[in-house]
Short mmCIF file of C-alpha atoms in Angstrom, two decimals:
data_model
loop_
_atom_site.label_atom_id
_atom_site.label_comp_id
_atom_site.label_asym_id
_atom_site.label_seq_id
_atom_site.Cartn_x
_atom_site.Cartn_y
_atom_site.Cartn_z
CA MET X 8 24.85 -35.35 -5.66
CA GLY X 9 26.43 -33.83 -8.74
CA GLN X 10 29.45 -34.73 -10.36
CA THR X 11 31.65 -37.37 -9.52
CA ALA X 12 35.26 -37.04 -11.24
CA TRP X 13 36.31 -34.48 -9.01
CA GLY X 14 36.15 -34.03 -5.72
CA TRP X 15 37.81 -32.57 -2.56
CA LEU X 16 41.21 -32.86 -3.77
CA ILE X 17 40.50 -30.23 -6.39
CA ALA X 18 37.91 -28.21 -3.46
CA ILE X 19 41.01 -27.69 -1.76
CA TYR X 20 43.00 -26.74 -3.96
CA LEU X 21 41.10 -24.29 -5.54
CA PHE X 22 40.47 -23.17 -1.94
CA LEU X 23 44.65 -23.01 -1.40
CA GLY X 24 45.05 -21.14 -4.45
CA GLY X 25 42.98 -18.57 -4.07
CA LEU X 26 43.61 -18.18 -0.42
CA GLY X 27 46.83 -17.98 -1.46
CA ALA X 28 46.61 -15.40 -4.30
CA GLY X 29 44.74 -13.07 -1.71
CA SER X 30 47.50 -13.19 0.74
CA PHE X 31 50.02 -12.01 -1.67
CA LEU X 32 47.29 -9.39 -3.18
CA MET X 33 47.23 -8.18 0.33
CA ALA X 34 50.91 -8.26 1.10
CA ALA X 35 51.10 -6.53 -2.26
CA PHE X 36 48.98 -3.67 -1.36
CA PHE X 37 50.76 -2.74 1.89
CA GLU X 38 53.92 -2.59 -0.10
CA LEU X 39 52.80 -0.52 -3.16
CA SER X 40 50.50 2.00 -1.02
CA GLY X 41 53.75 2.21 1.72
CA TRP X 42 51.14 1.28 3.98
CA ARG X 43 53.95 -1.37 5.54
CA TYR X 44 56.14 2.03 5.48
CA ARG X 45 54.14 3.38 9.00
CA SER X 46 55.93 1.27 11.79
CA ASN X 47 59.29 -1.11 11.16
CA PHE X 48 57.28 -4.33 11.29
CA CYS X 49 54.15 -4.78 8.89
CA PRO X 50 52.51 -8.52 9.33
CA VAL X 51 50.22 -8.29 6.76
CA ALA X 52 53.26 -7.60 4.69
CA LEU X 53 55.41 -9.97 6.38
CA VAL X 54 52.97 -13.43 6.35
CA GLY X 55 51.24 -12.33 2.85
CA ALA X 56 54.50 -12.65 1.58
CA THR X 57 55.73 -15.81 3.06
CA VAL X 58 52.51 -18.17 3.50
CA SER X 59 51.26 -17.29 -0.15
CA GLY X 60 53.89 -19.57 -2.41
CA PRO X 61 53.56 -22.49 -0.40
CA LEU X 62 49.71 -22.30 0.10
CA VAL X 63 49.39 -22.15 -3.89
CA ALA X 64 52.01 -24.93 -4.55
CA LEU X 65 50.52 -27.06 -1.88
CA GLY X 66 47.33 -26.56 -3.54
CA SER X 67 48.75 -27.62 -6.78
CA ALA X 68 50.51 -30.87 -5.70
CA LEU X 69 46.98 -31.67 -4.54
CA LEU X 70 46.22 -30.93 -8.05
CA ILE X 71 49.02 -33.05 -9.13
CA PHE X 72 48.24 -36.28 -6.11
CA ASP X 73 44.24 -36.31 -8.33
CA LEU X 74 45.48 -36.79 -11.63
CA GLY X 75 45.91 -40.68 -12.86
CA ALA X 76 48.60 -41.44 -15.40
CA GLY X 77 49.88 -38.18 -14.80
CA ARG X 78 50.51 -39.09 -11.46
CA MET X 79 52.27 -43.12 -11.95
CA GLN X 80 54.26 -40.92 -14.91
CA PRO X 81 55.33 -37.52 -13.47
CA TRP X 82 57.10 -36.48 -17.59
CA ARG X 83 53.47 -36.73 -18.62
CA ILE X 84 52.69 -33.69 -16.58
CA PHE X 85 54.70 -31.34 -19.48
CA TYR X 86 51.96 -32.28 -22.07
CA MET X 87 49.76 -30.39 -20.27
CA PHE X 88 51.29 -27.32 -20.81
CA THR X 89 50.74 -27.47 -24.60
CA HIS X 90 46.49 -26.94 -25.64
CA PHE X 91 45.77 -23.03 -25.39
CA SER X 92 42.09 -23.63 -25.52
CA SER X 93 41.51 -25.86 -22.60
CA VAL X 94 41.72 -23.93 -19.08
CA MET X 95 43.71 -26.04 -17.68
CA THR X 96 46.23 -25.21 -19.27
CA TRP X 97 46.19 -21.61 -18.60
CA GLY X 98 46.75 -22.13 -15.12
CA ILE X 99 49.63 -24.16 -15.17
CA TRP X 100 51.35 -21.66 -16.74
CA ILE X 101 49.76 -18.67 -14.34
CA LEU X 102 51.13 -21.25 -11.08
CA THR X 103 54.15 -21.69 -12.99
CA ILE X 104 55.01 -18.29 -13.20
CA PHE X 105 53.63 -17.38 -9.65
CA ILE X 106 54.63 -20.17 -8.06
CA PRO X 107 58.08 -18.66 -7.72
CA LEU X 108 57.19 -15.43 -7.80
CA ALA X 109 55.79 -15.81 -4.62
CA LEU X 110 58.86 -17.75 -3.26
CA VAL X 111 60.57 -14.87 -3.83
CA TYR X 112 58.74 -12.32 -2.71
CA GLY X 113 58.51 -14.28 0.81
CA PHE X 114 62.03 -14.51 0.63
CA LEU X 115 63.21 -10.52 0.31
CA GLU X 116 60.47 -10.72 2.79
CA LEU X 117 61.99 -13.14 5.71
CA MET X 118 65.90 -11.59 4.12
CA GLU X 119 65.33 -8.59 6.51
CA SER X 120 63.21 -10.50 9.52
CA GLU X 121 65.32 -13.40 10.05
CA ALA X 122 68.57 -12.87 11.62
CA PHE X 123 70.28 -15.78 10.10
CA LEU X 124 68.97 -15.21 6.31
CA LYS X 125 69.84 -11.43 6.93
CA GLY X 126 73.57 -12.19 7.95
CA PHE X 127 73.63 -14.94 4.94
CA VAL X 128 72.64 -12.32 3.05
CA SER X 129 74.56 -9.76 3.32
CA ALA X 130 77.30 -11.81 3.34
CA ARG X 131 77.36 -13.39 -0.05
CA ALA X 132 74.79 -10.58 -2.15
CA PRO X 133 74.68 -7.40 -0.08
CA TRP X 134 73.26 -5.52 -3.55
CA LEU X 135 70.15 -7.56 -2.77
CA LEU X 136 69.34 -5.90 0.82
CA ARG X 137 70.40 -2.63 -0.04
CA ASN X 138 67.80 -2.16 -2.86
CA ALA X 139 65.71 -4.90 -1.16
CA ARG X 140 62.56 -2.21 -1.62
CA THR X 141 63.24 -1.48 -5.44
CA TYR X 142 62.83 -5.23 -5.87
CA ARG X 143 60.26 -6.08 -3.42
CA ARG X 144 57.77 -3.42 -5.19
CA TRP X 145 58.92 -5.15 -8.56
CA VAL X 146 57.52 -8.57 -7.46
CA ALA X 147 54.41 -7.26 -5.36
CA ALA X 148 53.65 -5.21 -8.90
CA VAL X 149 54.02 -8.26 -11.89
CA GLY X 150 53.19 -10.98 -8.81
CA GLY X 151 49.99 -9.25 -7.90
CA VAL X 152 48.38 -9.44 -11.78
CA PHE X 153 49.54 -13.26 -11.67
CA ALA X 154 47.77 -13.56 -7.98
CA VAL X 155 45.01 -12.04 -9.36
CA ALA X 156 45.39 -14.24 -12.74
CA THR X 157 45.79 -17.63 -10.01
CA ALA X 158 41.87 -16.36 -8.24
CA VAL X 159 40.04 -15.38 -11.29
CA TYR X 160 41.47 -18.63 -13.51
CA THR X 161 40.01 -20.94 -10.52
CA GLY X 162 36.62 -20.16 -11.46
CA VAL X 163 37.23 -20.08 -15.30
CA LEU X 164 38.84 -23.55 -14.92
CA ILE X 165 35.47 -24.53 -13.71
CA SER X 166 32.78 -22.44 -15.64
CA ASP X 167 33.97 -23.41 -18.76
CA VAL X 168 32.75 -26.77 -18.63
CA GLY X 169 29.83 -24.93 -20.26
CA PRO X 170 26.20 -26.53 -20.63
CA ALA X 171 27.66 -29.60 -19.28
CA ILE X 172 27.17 -28.21 -15.49
CA PRO X 173 24.63 -25.21 -15.69
CA LEU X 174 25.60 -24.40 -12.03
CA TRP X 175 29.38 -23.61 -12.78
CA SER X 176 28.61 -21.74 -15.87
CA GLN X 177 26.01 -19.38 -14.62
CA PRO X 178 26.12 -15.91 -15.93
CA VAL X 179 26.54 -12.66 -14.07
CA LEU X 180 22.29 -11.80 -15.49
CA PRO X 181 20.85 -13.93 -18.01
CA PHE X 182 22.00 -13.11 -21.45
CA VAL X 183 25.15 -11.51 -20.25
CA ARG X 184 28.11 -14.09 -21.42
CA ILE X 185 30.49 -14.12 -18.53
CA PRO X 186 29.76 -16.63 -16.38
CA MET X 187 29.72 -15.37 -11.86
CA LEU X 188 32.21 -18.11 -10.49
CA PRO X 189 35.42 -16.25 -11.74
CA ILE X 190 34.14 -13.06 -9.85
CA LEU X 191 32.77 -14.83 -7.13
CA PHE X 192 36.27 -16.30 -6.47
CA LEU X 193 37.96 -13.58 -6.87
CA ILE X 194 36.62 -11.69 -4.16
CA SER X 195 36.30 -14.91 -2.30
CA ALA X 196 40.12 -15.22 -2.33
CA VAL X 197 40.93 -12.28 -2.02
CA SER X 198 38.06 -12.04 1.77
CA THR X 199 40.30 -14.93 2.50
CA GLY X 200 43.73 -13.98 2.42
CA MET X 201 42.61 -10.32 4.03
CA GLY X 202 40.68 -12.87 6.45
CA LEU X 203 43.75 -14.71 7.27
CA THR X 204 47.05 -12.17 6.95
CA PHE X 205 44.85 -9.05 8.78
CA ASP X 206 42.44 -10.51 11.14
CA ILE X 207 43.85 -13.28 12.21
CA SER X 208 48.11 -12.86 11.62
CA ALA X 209 48.41 -9.10 12.11
CA THR X 210 45.43 -9.20 15.16
CA ILE X 211 48.02 -11.49 16.54
CA ALA X 212 51.15 -10.29 16.09
CA ASP X 213 49.89 -6.24 17.11
CA PRO X 214 45.94 -6.00 18.18
CA GLU X 215 47.20 -2.24 17.95
CA ILE X 216 47.30 -2.66 14.20
CA GLN X 217 43.23 -2.55 14.19
CA ARG X 218 42.63 0.34 15.31
CA ARG X 219 45.59 2.02 12.83
CA PHE X 220 44.05 0.37 10.57
CA ARG X 221 40.39 0.58 10.37
CA ILE X 222 39.47 1.38 7.20
CA MET X 223 40.12 -2.75 7.02
CA ASP X 224 36.99 -2.95 8.71
CA LEU X 225 35.35 -1.22 5.92
CA SER X 226 36.98 -3.03 3.59
CA HIS X 227 35.66 -6.47 4.99
CA ILE X 228 32.08 -4.84 4.75
CA PHE X 229 32.20 -4.12 1.51
CA LEU X 230 34.32 -7.25 0.03
CA ILE X 231 31.32 -9.08 2.71
CA GLY X 232 28.73 -7.25 0.47
CA LEU X 233 30.01 -7.96 -2.73
CA GLU X 234 30.42 -11.71 -1.43
CA ASN X 235 26.57 -11.55 -0.62
CA ILE X 236 25.12 -10.23 -3.94
CA ALA X 237 27.20 -12.83 -5.75
CA ILE X 238 25.94 -16.17 -4.39
CA GLY X 239 22.72 -13.89 -4.57
CA LEU X 240 23.04 -13.79 -7.48
CA LEU X 241 24.45 -17.28 -8.38
CA PHE X 242 21.31 -19.16 -6.77
CA ILE X 243 18.70 -17.22 -7.75
CA SER X 244 19.83 -17.24 -11.42
CA ALA X 245 20.13 -21.17 -11.02
CA LEU X 246 17.01 -21.94 -9.33
CA SER X 247 15.46 -19.62 -12.47
CA ALA X 248 16.61 -21.68 -14.52
CA GLY X 249 15.59 -24.74 -14.01
CA GLY X 250 16.85 -28.17 -14.87
CA ALA X 251 20.24 -29.22 -13.57
CA ALA X 252 20.96 -25.95 -12.37
CA ALA X 253 17.99 -25.27 -9.94
CA GLU X 254 18.46 -29.20 -8.60
CA SER X 255 21.83 -27.85 -7.80
CA ALA X 256 20.22 -25.04 -5.93
CA LYS X 257 18.05 -27.13 -4.19
CA LEU X 258 21.11 -29.29 -3.11
CA VAL X 259 22.48 -26.37 -1.38
CA LEU X 260 19.19 -24.04 0.33
CA TYR X 261 17.95 -26.69 1.54
CA GLY X 262 19.40 -29.91 0.33
CA PRO X 263 22.41 -32.64 1.79
CA LEU X 264 24.34 -28.91 1.08
CA ALA X 265 22.36 -26.59 3.05
CA VAL X 266 24.25 -27.22 6.61
CA VAL X 267 27.11 -26.65 4.79
CA PHE X 268 25.59 -22.93 2.98
CA TRP X 269 24.06 -21.95 5.60
CA ILE X 270 26.14 -22.47 8.87
CA GLY X 271 29.24 -22.73 7.16
CA VAL X 272 29.39 -19.92 4.66
CA VAL X 273 26.55 -17.89 5.76
CA LEU X 274 26.71 -17.28 9.10
CA VAL X 275 30.64 -18.54 10.11
CA GLY X 276 31.80 -16.47 6.70
CA LEU X 277 29.46 -13.59 5.65
CA VAL X 278 27.30 -13.06 9.17
CA PHE X 279 29.69 -13.18 11.84
CA PRO X 280 32.56 -11.79 10.23
CA PHE X 281 29.95 -8.97 8.76
CA VAL X 282 28.62 -8.70 13.24
CA VAL X 283 32.46 -8.61 14.33
CA HIS X 284 33.57 -5.51 11.83
CA ALA X 285 30.27 -3.11 11.96
CA TYR X 286 30.68 -3.28 16.42
CA ALA X 287 34.75 -2.96 15.45
CA ILE X 288 33.64 0.08 13.42
CA GLY X 289 31.41 1.83 16.24
CA ARG X 290 33.75 0.86 19.45
CA GLY X 291 36.69 1.91 17.29
CA GLN X 292 38.92 -1.60 17.93
CA HIS X 293 38.99 -5.37 18.30
CA SER X 294 39.39 -7.38 20.33
CA LEU X 295 41.95 -10.41 19.75
CA THR X 296 38.81 -12.87 19.90
CA SER X 297 36.60 -11.40 17.72
CA GLY X 298 39.84 -10.01 15.17
CA VAL X 299 40.64 -13.62 15.19
CA GLY X 300 37.11 -15.33 15.72
CA SER X 301 35.86 -13.10 12.35
CA GLY X 302 39.72 -14.32 10.25
CA VAL X 303 38.92 -18.01 11.53
CA GLY X 304 35.52 -17.99 9.82
CA ILE X 305 36.11 -16.13 7.10
CA VAL X 306 39.18 -18.44 5.48
CA ILE X 307 37.09 -21.41 6.69
CA ALA X 308 34.09 -20.24 4.65
CA GLY X 309 36.20 -20.01 1.98
CA LEU X 310 36.83 -23.47 1.92
CA LEU X 311 33.21 -24.66 2.48
CA LEU X 312 32.17 -22.21 -0.44
CA ARG X 313 34.49 -24.02 -2.87
CA TYR X 314 33.78 -27.75 -1.35
CA MET X 315 29.70 -26.65 -1.68
CA ILE X 316 30.18 -25.34 -5.56
CA VAL X 317 32.30 -28.57 -7.10
CA TYR X 318 29.31 -31.04 -4.98
CA ALA X 319 27.09 -29.56 -6.30
CA GLY X 320 28.26 -29.79 -10.19
CA ILE X 321 24.91 -31.54 -11.29
CA PRO X 322 24.98 -32.37 -14.90
CA ALA X 323 22.56 -31.29 -17.44
CA ALA X 324 20.14 -33.75 -18.04
CA LEU X 325 19.74 -35.90 -20.64
CA MET Q 8 52.13 8.99 6.03
CA SER Q 9 50.23 8.86 9.29
CA ASP Q 10 47.66 11.46 8.04
CA THR Q 11 44.61 10.02 7.74
CA LYS Q 12 42.82 11.85 5.24
CA LEU Q 13 46.10 11.22 2.77
CA SER Q 14 46.16 7.50 4.38
CA ARG Q 15 42.45 7.16 3.39
CA ARG Q 16 42.87 9.17 -0.86
CA THR Q 17 45.80 6.94 -0.95
CA PHE Q 18 43.98 3.58 -0.08
CA LEU Q 19 40.88 4.55 -2.49
CA ARG Q 20 42.95 5.28 -5.15
CA TYR Q 21 44.99 1.51 -4.73
CA LEU Q 22 41.27 0.05 -3.89
CA LEU Q 23 40.40 1.64 -6.95
CA GLY Q 24 43.52 0.38 -9.38
CA THR Q 25 43.40 -2.92 -7.59
CA GLY Q 26 39.41 -2.82 -8.54
CA ALA Q 27 39.78 -2.16 -12.35
CA VAL Q 28 43.04 -4.85 -12.40
CA ALA Q 29 40.97 -6.79 -11.35
CA ALA Q 30 37.31 -6.75 -13.20
CA ALA Q 31 40.00 -6.24 -16.04
CA GLY Q 32 41.36 -9.61 -16.05
CA GLY Q 33 38.32 -10.70 -14.72
CA VAL Q 34 36.14 -9.34 -17.61
CA GLY Q 35 39.26 -10.66 -20.31
CA VAL Q 36 39.42 -14.34 -18.88
CA GLY Q 37 35.77 -14.35 -19.10
CA LEU Q 38 35.34 -13.73 -22.37
CA ALA Q 39 37.13 -16.41 -23.36
CA PRO Q 40 34.65 -19.08 -23.61
CA ALA Q 41 32.21 -16.21 -25.42
CA ALA Q 42 35.32 -16.05 -28.39
CA GLN Q 43 36.05 -19.57 -28.08
CA THR Q 44 31.95 -19.91 -29.21
CA ALA Q 45 32.26 -17.11 -31.65
CA LEU Q 46 35.33 -19.13 -32.87
CA ALA Q 47 33.85 -22.55 -33.30
CA ARG Q 48 34.74 -25.23 -35.57
CA THR Q 49 30.83 -24.88 -36.99
CA ASP Q 50 31.97 -25.87 -40.81
CA ALA Q 51 34.17 -28.96 -39.20
CA PRO Q 52 34.30 -31.35 -41.66
CA LYS Q 53 31.69 -34.26 -41.93
CA ALA Q 54 31.51 -37.03 -40.02
CA ARG Q 55 32.38 -40.47 -42.21
CA TYR Q 56 30.02 -42.54 -40.27
CA ALA Q 57 26.80 -42.38 -38.31
CA LEU Q 58 25.36 -44.81 -35.73
CA ILE Q 59 21.81 -43.82 -35.44
CA ILE Q 60 19.60 -44.66 -32.43
CA ASP Q 61 16.03 -45.71 -33.46
CA THR Q 62 14.45 -45.25 -29.51
CA THR Q 63 11.45 -46.34 -31.22
CA LYS Q 64 12.40 -49.57 -31.17
CA CYS Q 65 14.68 -49.81 -28.27
CA VAL Q 66 13.49 -51.84 -25.01
CA GLY Q 67 16.38 -51.21 -22.52
CA CYS Q 68 17.30 -54.64 -22.73
CA GLY Q 69 20.85 -53.70 -22.36
CA ALA Q 70 22.61 -55.84 -24.82
CA CYS Q 71 24.08 -53.06 -26.27
CA VAL Q 72 26.00 -52.33 -23.11
CA HIS Q 73 27.00 -56.38 -22.82
CA ALA Q 74 28.33 -56.81 -25.65
CA CYS Q 75 30.50 -53.13 -25.39
CA ASN Q 76 31.65 -54.10 -22.29
CA ILE Q 77 33.16 -57.57 -23.60
CA ARG Q 78 35.02 -55.83 -26.45
CA ASN Q 79 36.59 -53.46 -24.59
CA ASN Q 80 37.24 -55.49 -21.56
CA LEU Q 81 35.61 -53.51 -19.33
CA PRO Q 82 35.48 -53.87 -15.36
CA GLU Q 83 32.08 -54.29 -13.74
CA GLY Q 84 30.59 -51.23 -12.90
CA LYS Q 85 32.16 -49.43 -16.13
CA SER Q 86 30.52 -48.88 -19.32
CA TYR Q 87 30.61 -46.57 -22.69
CA VAL Q 88 26.99 -47.45 -23.14
CA HIS Q 89 24.42 -46.38 -20.60
CA ILE Q 90 20.53 -46.84 -20.98
CA VAL Q 91 18.71 -43.68 -19.63
CA PRO Q 92 15.21 -45.01 -19.22
CA LYS Q 93 12.97 -41.81 -19.89
CA ASP Q 94 9.48 -41.13 -18.70
CA ASP Q 95 6.90 -39.14 -20.30
CA ARG Q 96 3.75 -38.95 -18.18
CA GLY Q 97 3.78 -42.80 -17.77
CA ARG Q 98 4.69 -43.51 -21.62
CA GLN Q 99 7.99 -45.38 -20.77
CA TRP Q 100 10.80 -45.43 -23.73
CA PHE Q 101 14.57 -46.04 -23.08
CA LEU Q 102 17.58 -43.94 -24.73
CA PRO Q 103 20.84 -44.93 -25.42
CA VAL Q 104 24.14 -42.70 -24.69
CA GLN Q 105 27.31 -42.51 -25.71
CA CYS Q 106 30.12 -40.36 -26.91
CA GLN Q 107 28.15 -38.59 -29.68
CA HIS Q 108 32.09 -37.49 -32.12
CA CYS Q 109 30.34 -34.48 -31.92
CA ALA Q 110 32.38 -31.72 -34.70
CA ASP Q 111 32.52 -28.83 -31.72
CA ALA Q 112 34.10 -31.52 -29.03
CA PRO Q 113 34.16 -29.26 -25.61
CA CYS Q 114 36.31 -32.87 -24.43
CA ALA Q 115 39.08 -31.86 -26.85
CA ARG Q 116 39.08 -28.08 -26.44
CA VAL Q 117 39.33 -28.19 -22.61
CA CYS Q 118 42.09 -31.18 -22.97
CA PRO Q 119 45.68 -29.48 -21.51
CA THR Q 120 47.12 -32.46 -23.30
CA ARG Q 121 45.40 -32.62 -26.79
CA ALA Q 122 44.90 -36.05 -26.16
CA THR Q 123 41.78 -35.75 -27.06
CA TYR Q 124 41.49 -35.05 -30.28
CA ARG Q 125 39.04 -35.50 -33.50
CA HIS Q 126 39.90 -37.85 -35.97
CA GLU Q 127 39.88 -37.96 -39.65
CA SER Q 128 36.78 -40.11 -39.86
CA GLY Q 129 34.69 -38.01 -36.98
CA VAL Q 130 35.43 -40.12 -34.84
CA VAL Q 131 36.91 -38.78 -31.62
CA LEU Q 132 39.68 -40.76 -29.70
CA ILE Q 133 41.85 -40.22 -27.13
CA ASN Q 134 45.50 -40.69 -26.93
CA GLU Q 135 46.16 -42.61 -24.05
CA LYS Q 136 49.56 -41.94 -24.13
CA LEU Q 137 49.21 -38.10 -23.77
CA CYS Q 138 46.48 -38.23 -21.05
CA VAL Q 139 47.19 -37.06 -17.34
CA GLY Q 140 43.63 -38.17 -16.22
CA CYS Q 141 43.09 -34.66 -15.24
CA LYS Q 142 39.41 -35.86 -15.68
CA TYR Q 143 38.39 -32.01 -17.11
CA CYS Q 144 37.40 -33.80 -20.62
CA GLU Q 145 35.06 -35.77 -17.97
CA VAL Q 146 33.49 -32.49 -16.64
CA ALA Q 147 32.88 -30.98 -19.70
CA CYS Q 148 31.24 -33.56 -21.66
CA PRO Q 149 27.78 -32.82 -21.53
CA TYR Q 150 26.31 -36.37 -22.73
CA GLN Q 151 27.68 -38.21 -19.36
CA ALA Q 152 29.74 -40.33 -21.98
CA ARG Q 153 33.83 -40.63 -20.27
CA THR Q 154 34.94 -42.75 -17.41
CA PHE Q 155 37.82 -42.59 -16.08
CA ASP Q 156 39.73 -45.90 -15.53
CA GLU Q 157 41.12 -46.02 -12.31
CA GLU Q 158 43.97 -48.62 -13.13
CA ARG Q 159 45.46 -47.04 -16.22
CA GLY Q 160 45.18 -43.18 -14.84
CA VAL Q 161 43.52 -42.46 -18.11
CA VAL Q 162 39.90 -41.87 -19.39
CA ASP Q 163 37.96 -43.38 -21.94
CA LYS Q 164 35.03 -43.51 -24.13
CA CYS Q 165 32.93 -45.06 -27.35
CA TRP Q 166 35.60 -45.36 -29.77
CA LEU Q 167 32.55 -46.38 -32.31
CA CYS Q 168 35.25 -49.41 -32.21
CA LEU Q 169 37.15 -48.13 -35.05
CA ASP Q 170 39.26 -51.02 -36.07
CA TRP Q 171 35.99 -53.23 -37.02
CA VAL Q 172 34.38 -50.12 -38.63
CA SER Q 173 37.37 -49.33 -40.69
CA GLU Q 174 37.46 -52.77 -42.57
CA GLY Q 175 33.88 -52.63 -42.99
CA LYS Q 176 32.55 -54.30 -40.00
CA ASP Q 177 29.74 -52.75 -37.48
CA PRO Q 178 30.36 -51.78 -34.36
CA ALA Q 179 30.35 -53.67 -31.17
CA CYS Q 180 26.59 -52.24 -30.03
CA VAL Q 181 25.10 -52.43 -33.18
CA GLN Q 182 26.48 -55.90 -33.95
CA SER Q 183 23.95 -56.99 -31.12
CA CYS Q 184 21.53 -55.27 -31.39
CA VAL Q 185 18.51 -57.50 -32.60
CA LEU Q 186 16.43 -55.02 -32.21
CA GLY Q 187 17.27 -53.55 -35.35
CA ALA Q 188 17.18 -49.65 -33.14
CA ARG Q 189 21.09 -48.81 -33.77
CA ILE Q 190 21.23 -48.20 -37.65
CA PHE Q 191 25.56 -48.02 -39.04
CA GLY Q 192 26.77 -47.05 -42.28
CA ARG Q 193 28.29 -44.60 -44.71
CA LEU Q 194 27.65 -41.08 -44.06
CA ASP Q 195 29.48 -41.04 -46.82
CA ASP Q 196 27.44 -42.46 -49.45
CA PRO Q 197 24.36 -40.37 -50.54
CA ASN Q 198 22.68 -43.43 -51.30
CA SER Q 199 23.08 -45.59 -47.65
CA GLU Q 200 20.22 -45.54 -45.27
CA VAL Q 201 21.94 -43.37 -42.38
CA ALA Q 202 22.10 -40.52 -45.03
CA GLN Q 203 19.54 -40.46 -46.17
CA LEU Q 204 17.60 -41.18 -42.27
CA VAL Q 205 20.23 -38.00 -41.51
CA ALA Q 206 18.83 -36.40 -44.62
CA SER Q 207 15.18 -36.20 -44.39
CA GLY Q 208 15.48 -34.68 -41.12
CA LYS Q 209 13.91 -37.95 -39.67
CA ALA Q 210 17.59 -38.68 -37.46
CA LYS Q 211 18.42 -35.29 -34.99
CA PRO Q 212 21.16 -35.10 -33.03
CA LEU Q 213 20.66 -35.43 -29.26
CA HIS Q 214 20.59 -32.45 -26.95
CA PRO Q 215 21.18 -29.17 -29.84
CA GLU Q 216 21.11 -26.99 -27.15
CA PHE Q 217 24.18 -27.96 -25.48
CA GLY Q 218 26.13 -26.56 -29.03
CA THR Q 219 28.32 -29.23 -29.91
CA HIS Q 220 26.88 -30.59 -33.03
CA PRO Q 221 27.22 -34.24 -32.63
CA ALA Q 222 28.13 -35.76 -35.58
CA VAL Q 223 28.07 -39.40 -35.34
CA LEU Q 224 25.20 -40.65 -33.23
CA HIS Q 225 21.53 -39.67 -34.11
CA TYR Q 226 18.32 -40.14 -32.96
CA ILE Q 227 14.99 -40.76 -34.43
CA ILE Q 228 12.39 -40.42 -31.02
CA GLU Q 229 8.65 -40.68 -31.37
CA GLY Q 230 6.57 -37.35 -31.47
CA GLU Q 231 9.76 -35.33 -33.39
#
């Protein structure tokens, strides 16, 4: 297999960072577009805002757990804020800003829906409840920018190793200096965020929501199309690049990772959700099972995609 | 807001807006490595030392590996020098690889704590007090020259035995090579053997296409 320095802890972190960022973006989108105000209760905004902070925080905890001396002597972690030529330094700044914003966003969301919190806030800080919508919109807008940064940076982090691991630094197109992974991870982050907050949570909370937001079926199909193109381009260019990049592609396409790729990523995460959403567009509604099933498939595939990319990273031959 | 036509237009407007933000962020962050390459210090100061490996003499005996392991007290299975067996259409030869002490070292660039740095002599070193053990450098080194020490939780690698070298002695791997496949000397002395081998172009950096400008290690490879 590929490189051995980074393993499943890093893969899970890349996944959770994307999932948390994507969930935040979904909540922020429903907030800023005003869609959440179409009904008294918006599960997408509520769940997206509530889970994003904890998910990204959990991922970051895994990162710290993967450290060596930084885990044994945690004060060393502060050194990681200092070197701006390192994408990891950017990342730790992005996370340090995004996690509190996401947690605040979750709180602003919960304080209106949870009676206990609402009582507490109205007694201590009634101004918070009075202007809740304004605060939420600001946090959603600023946090949204950092959510995009979080999702993109996870891809930049591993693509910035350059010639050391050719699969990770594959460009979008030959001779274009932009790497593919940041783009793929961003698409996948939005996709998994949508799967978690809309397909799973919103469908369970309110099956009728699928009918009210039919545009989401089209959005899913659009993202699946984009992700198909990105994954296709990545492996075609890796194969044509030869060397370690081609070896990586072979691992994924018909090597030890083929089961993870063809079944876990392609079938469960792309084909199955596509069929579900295309069928829903035709019929005009989802069944509870198909909606939730498609979301679970998309989320699991998001994890397997990261796992596959991390483990297929073969170092350049010497 | 419940008018579907209006909501669809709103949706598309926000979708485009979100897409534009995402694209701008993606392009901006994606261009960073290109910008870093453009800003790379190819005018970095020359290294003070050179270690030239003559692969026409190396038989892959592993003496350098053992000497290095003893010198640095490395546990079983860890090594700063690894010998890559090569096979050119039935002709076997050996390529010993260790830290190349690059002028544009990717390990130093990606290190979030500045633990990895380039010493004034051109030798790339690790300040173990700053290292957090994130292993980013290990992943980013195209020469696969870095190892992770689980016990101390830090990354380490060849340091050219800088303590011995600054006293005028040879590194352990050079001392142990009985076949003369390792030639070590001062690069800043134009009359030294290493300086002349490098100047004549007989000794070349390994894998220049990696773009890291190896400064200390050079190789004499048959047929090149």
